Coordinates of C-alpha atoms in Angstrom, one line a residue:
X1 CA 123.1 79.3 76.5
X2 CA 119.6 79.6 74.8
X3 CA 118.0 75.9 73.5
X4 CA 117.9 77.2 70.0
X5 CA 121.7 77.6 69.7
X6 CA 122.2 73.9 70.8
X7 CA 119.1 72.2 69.3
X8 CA 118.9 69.7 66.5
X9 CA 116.1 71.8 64.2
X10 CA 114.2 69.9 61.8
X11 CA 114.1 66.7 63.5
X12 CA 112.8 63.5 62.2
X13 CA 109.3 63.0 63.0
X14 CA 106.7 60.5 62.7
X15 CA 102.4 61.0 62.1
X16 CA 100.1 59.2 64.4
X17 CA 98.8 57.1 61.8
X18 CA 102.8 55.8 60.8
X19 CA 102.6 52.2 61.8
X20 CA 105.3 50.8 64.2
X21 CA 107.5 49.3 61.9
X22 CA 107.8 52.7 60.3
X23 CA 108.7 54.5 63.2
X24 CA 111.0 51.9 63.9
X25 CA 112.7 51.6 60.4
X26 CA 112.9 55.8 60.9
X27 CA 114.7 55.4 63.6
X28 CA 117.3 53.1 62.9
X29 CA 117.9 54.9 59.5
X30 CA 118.9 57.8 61.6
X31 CA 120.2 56.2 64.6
X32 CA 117.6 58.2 67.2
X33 CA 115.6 56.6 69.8
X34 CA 113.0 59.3 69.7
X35 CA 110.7 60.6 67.3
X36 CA 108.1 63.6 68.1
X37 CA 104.3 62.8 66.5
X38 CA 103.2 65.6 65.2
X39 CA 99.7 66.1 63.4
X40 CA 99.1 69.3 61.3
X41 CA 102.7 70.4 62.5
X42 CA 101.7 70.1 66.4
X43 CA 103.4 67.9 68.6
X44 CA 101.2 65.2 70.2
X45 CA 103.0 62.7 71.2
X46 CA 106.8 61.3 71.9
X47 CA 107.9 57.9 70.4
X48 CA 110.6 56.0 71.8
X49 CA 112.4 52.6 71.1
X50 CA 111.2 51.8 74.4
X51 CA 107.9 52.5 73.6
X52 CA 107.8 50.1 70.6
X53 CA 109.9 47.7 72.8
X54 CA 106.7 47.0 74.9
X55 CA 104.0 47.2 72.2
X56 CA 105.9 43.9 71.0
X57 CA 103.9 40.7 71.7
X58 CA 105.5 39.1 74.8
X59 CA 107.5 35.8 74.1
X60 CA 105.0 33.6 76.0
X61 CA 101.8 34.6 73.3
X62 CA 100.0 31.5 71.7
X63 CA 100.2 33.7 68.8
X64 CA 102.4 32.3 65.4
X65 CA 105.6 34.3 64.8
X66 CA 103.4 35.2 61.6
X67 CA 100.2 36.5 63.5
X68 CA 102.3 38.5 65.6
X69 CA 104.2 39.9 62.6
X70 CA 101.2 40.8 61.1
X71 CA 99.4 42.4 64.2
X72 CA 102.5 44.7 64.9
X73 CA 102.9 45.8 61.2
X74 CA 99.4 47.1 61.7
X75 CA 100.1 48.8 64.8
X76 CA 99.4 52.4 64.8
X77 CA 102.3 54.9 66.6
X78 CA 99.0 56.6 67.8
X79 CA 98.2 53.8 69.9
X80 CA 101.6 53.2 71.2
X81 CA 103.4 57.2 71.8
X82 CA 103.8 58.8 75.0
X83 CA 100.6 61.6 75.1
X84 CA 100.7 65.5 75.9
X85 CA 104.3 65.6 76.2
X86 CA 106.6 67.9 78.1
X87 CA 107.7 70.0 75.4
X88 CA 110.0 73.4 75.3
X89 CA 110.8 77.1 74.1
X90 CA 113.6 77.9 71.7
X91 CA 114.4 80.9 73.9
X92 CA 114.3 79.0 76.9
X93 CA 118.2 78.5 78.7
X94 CA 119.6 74.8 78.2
X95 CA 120.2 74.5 81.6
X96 CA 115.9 74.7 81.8
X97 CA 116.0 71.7 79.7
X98 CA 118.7 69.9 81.7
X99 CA 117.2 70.1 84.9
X100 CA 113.4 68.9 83.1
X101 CA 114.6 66.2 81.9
X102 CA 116.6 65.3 85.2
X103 CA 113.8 65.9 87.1
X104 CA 111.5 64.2 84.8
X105 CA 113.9 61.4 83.6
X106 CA 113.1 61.8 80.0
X107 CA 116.0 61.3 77.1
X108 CA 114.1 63.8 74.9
X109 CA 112.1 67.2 75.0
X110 CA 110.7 68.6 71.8
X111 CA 111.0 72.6 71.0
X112 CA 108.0 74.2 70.2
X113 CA 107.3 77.8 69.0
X114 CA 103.6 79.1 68.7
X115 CA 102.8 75.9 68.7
X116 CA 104.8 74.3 66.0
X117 CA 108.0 71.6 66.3
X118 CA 111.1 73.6 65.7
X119 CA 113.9 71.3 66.8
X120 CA 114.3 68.4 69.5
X121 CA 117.0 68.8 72.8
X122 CA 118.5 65.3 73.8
X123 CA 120.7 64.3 76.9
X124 CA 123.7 64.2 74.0
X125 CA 122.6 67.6 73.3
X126 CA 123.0 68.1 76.7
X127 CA 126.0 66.3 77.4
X128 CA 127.7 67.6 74.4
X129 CA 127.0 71.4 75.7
X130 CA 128.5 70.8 78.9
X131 CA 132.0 69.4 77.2
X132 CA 131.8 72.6 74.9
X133 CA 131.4 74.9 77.8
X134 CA 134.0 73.3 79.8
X135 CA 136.5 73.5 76.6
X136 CA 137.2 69.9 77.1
X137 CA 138.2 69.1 73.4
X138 CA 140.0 73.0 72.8
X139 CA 143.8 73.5 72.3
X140 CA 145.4 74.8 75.4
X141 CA 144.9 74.1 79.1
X142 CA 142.3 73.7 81.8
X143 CA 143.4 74.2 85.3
X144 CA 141.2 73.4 88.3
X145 CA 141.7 75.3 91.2
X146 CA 140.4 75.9 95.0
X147 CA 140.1 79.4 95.7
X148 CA 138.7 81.0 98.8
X149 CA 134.5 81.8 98.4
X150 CA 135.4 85.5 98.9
X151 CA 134.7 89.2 97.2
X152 CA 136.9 89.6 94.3
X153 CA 138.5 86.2 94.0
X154 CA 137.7 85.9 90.4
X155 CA 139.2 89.3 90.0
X156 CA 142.6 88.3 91.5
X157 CA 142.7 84.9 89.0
X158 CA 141.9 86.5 85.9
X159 CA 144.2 89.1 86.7
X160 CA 146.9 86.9 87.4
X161 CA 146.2 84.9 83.8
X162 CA 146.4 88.5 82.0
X163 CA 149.1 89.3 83.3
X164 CA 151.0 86.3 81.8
X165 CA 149.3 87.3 78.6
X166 CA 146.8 83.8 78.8
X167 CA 143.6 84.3 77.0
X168 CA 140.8 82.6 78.9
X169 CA 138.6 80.8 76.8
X170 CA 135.8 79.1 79.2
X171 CA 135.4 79.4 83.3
X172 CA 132.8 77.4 85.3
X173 CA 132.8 78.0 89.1
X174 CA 131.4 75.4 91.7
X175 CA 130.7 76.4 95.2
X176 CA 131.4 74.2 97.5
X177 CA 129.8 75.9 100.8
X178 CA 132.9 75.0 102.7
X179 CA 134.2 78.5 102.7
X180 CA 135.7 77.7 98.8
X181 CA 135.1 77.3 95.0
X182 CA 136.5 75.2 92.3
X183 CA 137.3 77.0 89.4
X184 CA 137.4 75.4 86.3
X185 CA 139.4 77.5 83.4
X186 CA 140.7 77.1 80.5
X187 CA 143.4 79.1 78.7
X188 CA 144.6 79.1 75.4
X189 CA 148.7 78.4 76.2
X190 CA 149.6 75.1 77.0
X191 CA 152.4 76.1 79.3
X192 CA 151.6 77.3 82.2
X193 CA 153.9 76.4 84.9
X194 CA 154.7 79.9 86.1
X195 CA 150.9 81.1 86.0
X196 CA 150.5 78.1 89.0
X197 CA 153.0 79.0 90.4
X198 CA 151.5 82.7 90.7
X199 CA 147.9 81.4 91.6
X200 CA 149.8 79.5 94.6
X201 CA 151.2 82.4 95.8
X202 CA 148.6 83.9 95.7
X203 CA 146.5 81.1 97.9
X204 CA 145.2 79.6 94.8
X205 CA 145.7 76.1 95.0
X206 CA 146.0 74.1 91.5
X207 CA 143.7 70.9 91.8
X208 CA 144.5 69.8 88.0
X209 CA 145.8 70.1 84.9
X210 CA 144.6 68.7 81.6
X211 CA 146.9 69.9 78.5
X212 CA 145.2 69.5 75.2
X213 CA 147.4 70.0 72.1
X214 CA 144.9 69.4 69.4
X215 CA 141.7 71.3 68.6
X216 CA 138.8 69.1 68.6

């Protein structure tokens, strides 16, 4: 799955000369905790409600509650954002962004195309991908199963589901280097006792079962 089928384009943004109480007022409008700063349509920066969390005077200042008011509301987000941030193609896979933003424990990566913002990927986008691709919220069910880490094995469980007429809506296969997978499929009939019972004759152990009767 390519990042610009999941992305949230035209994201809210913020300039480097908003103040802080703009970027924060922009973000609880919209219910985000990140904002790209962009300049002339470039990204330079990342904004988050950390960020603005720690540009707040600390509870132990001699400052008056209206001094610090004031100081804040003059705040630039320039002088507070997150610099040269990690940014990210369009036509670059989700999973790219997943493991970048694992790896570099960041909540948000902004997409950028010869140069420009063209959307924003989030760990909800993320999270919200991987339920999609599992079928987690789809009418029918998802059957886990242990099947030997052999040639063909895929083969033999599809055929089984087609020939009980079972149209296979989403598969995800983990290998456990233990000499088998876990399948993970989902199919679009929500009774399925005699398919197990075919995929344990057939040395296919059933692991789970999760019946959904409603579309999400």
């Amino acid at each position: 799955m390519l990042i610009k089928q999941r992305m949230t384009a035209n994201p809210f943004t913020v300039t480097p000369e908003h103040t802080i109480p703009q970027a924060q007022e922009t973000m609880d409008k919209h219910g985000v905790r990140h904002l790209p700063v962009v300049e002339d349509g470039r990204v330079v920066g990342v904004i988050s409600a950390n960020d603005i969390a720690a540009a707040m005077p600390s509870k132990a200042t001699t400052l008056s509650a209206g001094e610090a008011t004031y100081l804040v509301s003059k705040l630039k987000v320039g002088k507070v954002m997150s610099r040269n941030p990690i940014t990210i193609s369009p036509d670059a896979l989700l999973e790219e962004a997943a493991v970048v933003m694992r790896d570099k424990k960041i909540e948000m990566l902004p997409v950028v195309q010869d140069g420009k913002l063209t959307g924003v990927i989030t760990e909800s986008t993320i999270l919200d991908s991987f339920i999609d691709l599992l079928g987690f919220k789809e009418h029918g069910t998802r059957l886990t199963v242990e099947a030997p880490d052999e040639l063909g094995v895929l083969a033999r469980l599809t055929g089984i589901m087609a020939a009980h007429n079972a149209n296979i809506q989403h598969v995800a296969v983990h290998r456990s280097g233990l000499g088998h997978s876990i399948v993970v499929i989902g199919v679009n009939t929500l009774n399925t006792e005699e398919i197990e019972a075919e995929l344990e004759g057939d040395g296919l152990r059933v692991l789970g079962k999760l019946v959904n009767r409603h579309d999400s």
